[in-house]
Amino acid sequence: MSVIPKCTLVPSRFFDVQEPRRILSEVAVLDPLDVVGYVFIERLDAYLVYSHATDGYPQLYYLLSELPHCPEYNKIFAAWEHGCLSLAIASGDKLLLCNTFPAEDFTTAQYFIFSAVKSLQLNPEFSTVCFRTPLGPDEEMSLYRYFKSVERL
């Protein structure tokens, strides 16, 4: 069963430090016991608002933190675990996509990656996809058929 993280990225001009729970409840169904936290991501001038349902930050935080360290112009960063694909895509310094998707199997995760890359008009043959979570040999080879390179963070 997939566990989609409850999180959202909010530009700082729209963020209210007194209202993180209300902000998150606009995009996710919160349980009464959900504890809501937030972290400022200075490079994006935005706050990642999230539920503390799991230990630590959501995968999106780590993906967003890694983006500036990638020398490629098109940056495609992903993590797939527990039936959830977390995906962050940037061109240069511009964040194009930051989202999570339900993906019980790797074929579904690939579908969301390819769909996002296509909708953003990026050419996968000239792009590297970087995964934060482990990939099996078959999964990695499947990605190599479409992308210039597959890297592990």
PDB file of N, CA and C in Angstrom, residues 10-24 36 38 47 49:
ATOM      1  N   VAL A  10       5.520  25.976  -0.568  1.00  0.00           N
ATOM      2  CA  VAL A  10       4.803  27.251  -0.550  1.00  0.00           C
ATOM      3  C   VAL A  10       5.802  28.399  -0.679  1.00  0.00           C
ATOM      4  N   PRO A  11       5.655  29.259  -1.697  1.00  0.00           N
ATOM      5  CA  PRO A  11       6.524  30.443  -1.782  1.00  0.00           C
ATOM      6  C   PRO A  11       6.423  31.262  -0.493  1.00  0.00           C
ATOM      7  N   SER A  12       7.533  31.820  -0.064  1.00  0.00           N
ATOM      8  CA  SER A  12       7.563  32.494   1.240  1.00  0.00           C
ATOM      9  C   SER A  12       6.556  33.637   1.331  1.00  0.00           C
ATOM     10  N   ARG A  13       6.262  34.295   0.220  1.00  0.00           N
ATOM     11  CA  ARG A  13       5.323  35.425   0.281  1.00  0.00           C
ATOM     12  C   ARG A  13       3.891  34.965   0.595  1.00  0.00           C
ATOM     13  N   PHE A  14       3.602  33.657   0.405  1.00  0.00           N
ATOM     14  CA  PHE A  14       2.279  33.120   0.703  1.00  0.00           C
ATOM     15  C   PHE A  14       2.246  32.309   1.997  1.00  0.00           C
ATOM     16  N   PHE A  15       3.383  32.182   2.652  1.00  0.00           N
ATOM     17  CA  PHE A  15       3.463  31.350   3.852  1.00  0.00           C
ATOM     18  C   PHE A  15       3.211  32.187   5.097  1.00  0.00           C
ATOM     19  N   ASP A  16       2.407  31.644   6.010  1.00  0.00           N
ATOM     20  CA  ASP A  16       2.128  32.285   7.294  1.00  0.00           C
ATOM     21  C   ASP A  16       2.582  31.329   8.385  1.00  0.00           C
ATOM     22  N   VAL A  17       3.586  31.738   9.154  1.00  0.00           N
ATOM     23  CA  VAL A  17       4.164  30.883  10.187  1.00  0.00           C
ATOM     24  C   VAL A  17       3.123  30.461  11.229  1.00  0.00           C
ATOM     25  N   GLN A  18       2.041  31.203  11.351  1.00  0.00           N
ATOM     26  CA  GLN A  18       0.977  30.875  12.298  1.00  0.00           C
ATOM     27  C   GLN A  18      -0.026  29.870  11.732  1.00  0.00           C
ATOM     28  N   GLU A  19       0.047  29.578  10.434  1.00  0.00           N
ATOM     29  CA  GLU A  19      -0.985  28.792   9.773  1.00  0.00           C
ATOM     30  C   GLU A  19      -0.484  27.572   8.989  1.00  0.00           C
ATOM     31  N   PRO A  20       0.603  26.907   9.368  1.00  0.00           N
ATOM     32  CA  PRO A  20       1.070  25.793   8.541  1.00  0.00           C
ATOM     33  C   PRO A  20       0.046  24.656   8.419  1.00  0.00           C
ATOM     34  N   ARG A  21      -0.693  24.379   9.471  1.00  0.00           N
ATOM     35  CA  ARG A  21      -1.684  23.298   9.402  1.00  0.00           C
ATOM     36  C   ARG A  21      -2.804  23.635   8.414  1.00  0.00           C
ATOM     37  N   ARG A  22      -3.273  24.871   8.454  1.00  0.00           N
ATOM     38  CA  ARG A  22      -4.317  25.291   7.523  1.00  0.00           C
ATOM     39  C   ARG A  22      -3.797  25.223   6.088  1.00  0.00           C
ATOM     40  N   ILE A  23      -2.573  25.668   5.871  1.00  0.00           N
ATOM     41  CA  ILE A  23      -1.985  25.645   4.530  1.00  0.00           C
ATOM     42  C   ILE A  23      -1.910  24.212   4.012  1.00  0.00           C
ATOM     43  N   LEU A  24      -1.403  23.295   4.842  1.00  0.00           N
ATOM     44  CA  LEU A  24      -1.276  21.907   4.409  1.00  0.00           C
ATOM     45  C   LEU A  24      -2.647  21.256   4.213  1.00  0.00           C
ATOM     46  N   VAL A  36       2.121  18.993  12.133  1.00  0.00           N
ATOM     47  CA  VAL A  36       2.583  19.676  10.931  1.00  0.00           C
ATOM     48  C   VAL A  36       3.828  20.484  11.245  1.00  0.00           C
ATOM     49  N   TYR A  38       7.413  22.555   9.188  1.00  0.00           N
ATOM     50  CA  TYR A  38       7.836  23.232   7.965  1.00  0.00           C
ATOM     51  C   TYR A  38       9.326  23.512   8.040  1.00  0.00           C
ATOM     52  N   TYR A  47       8.826  27.518   1.572  1.00  0.00           N
ATOM     53  CA  TYR A  47       8.712  26.627   2.723  1.00  0.00           C
ATOM     54  C   TYR A  47       8.130  25.298   2.281  1.00  0.00           C
ATOM     55  N   VAL A  49       6.052  22.520   3.669  1.00  0.00           N
ATOM     56  CA  VAL A  49       5.155  22.264   4.789  1.00  0.00           C
ATOM     57  C   VAL A  49       4.787  20.787   4.721  1.00  0.00           C
TER      58      VAL A  49
END
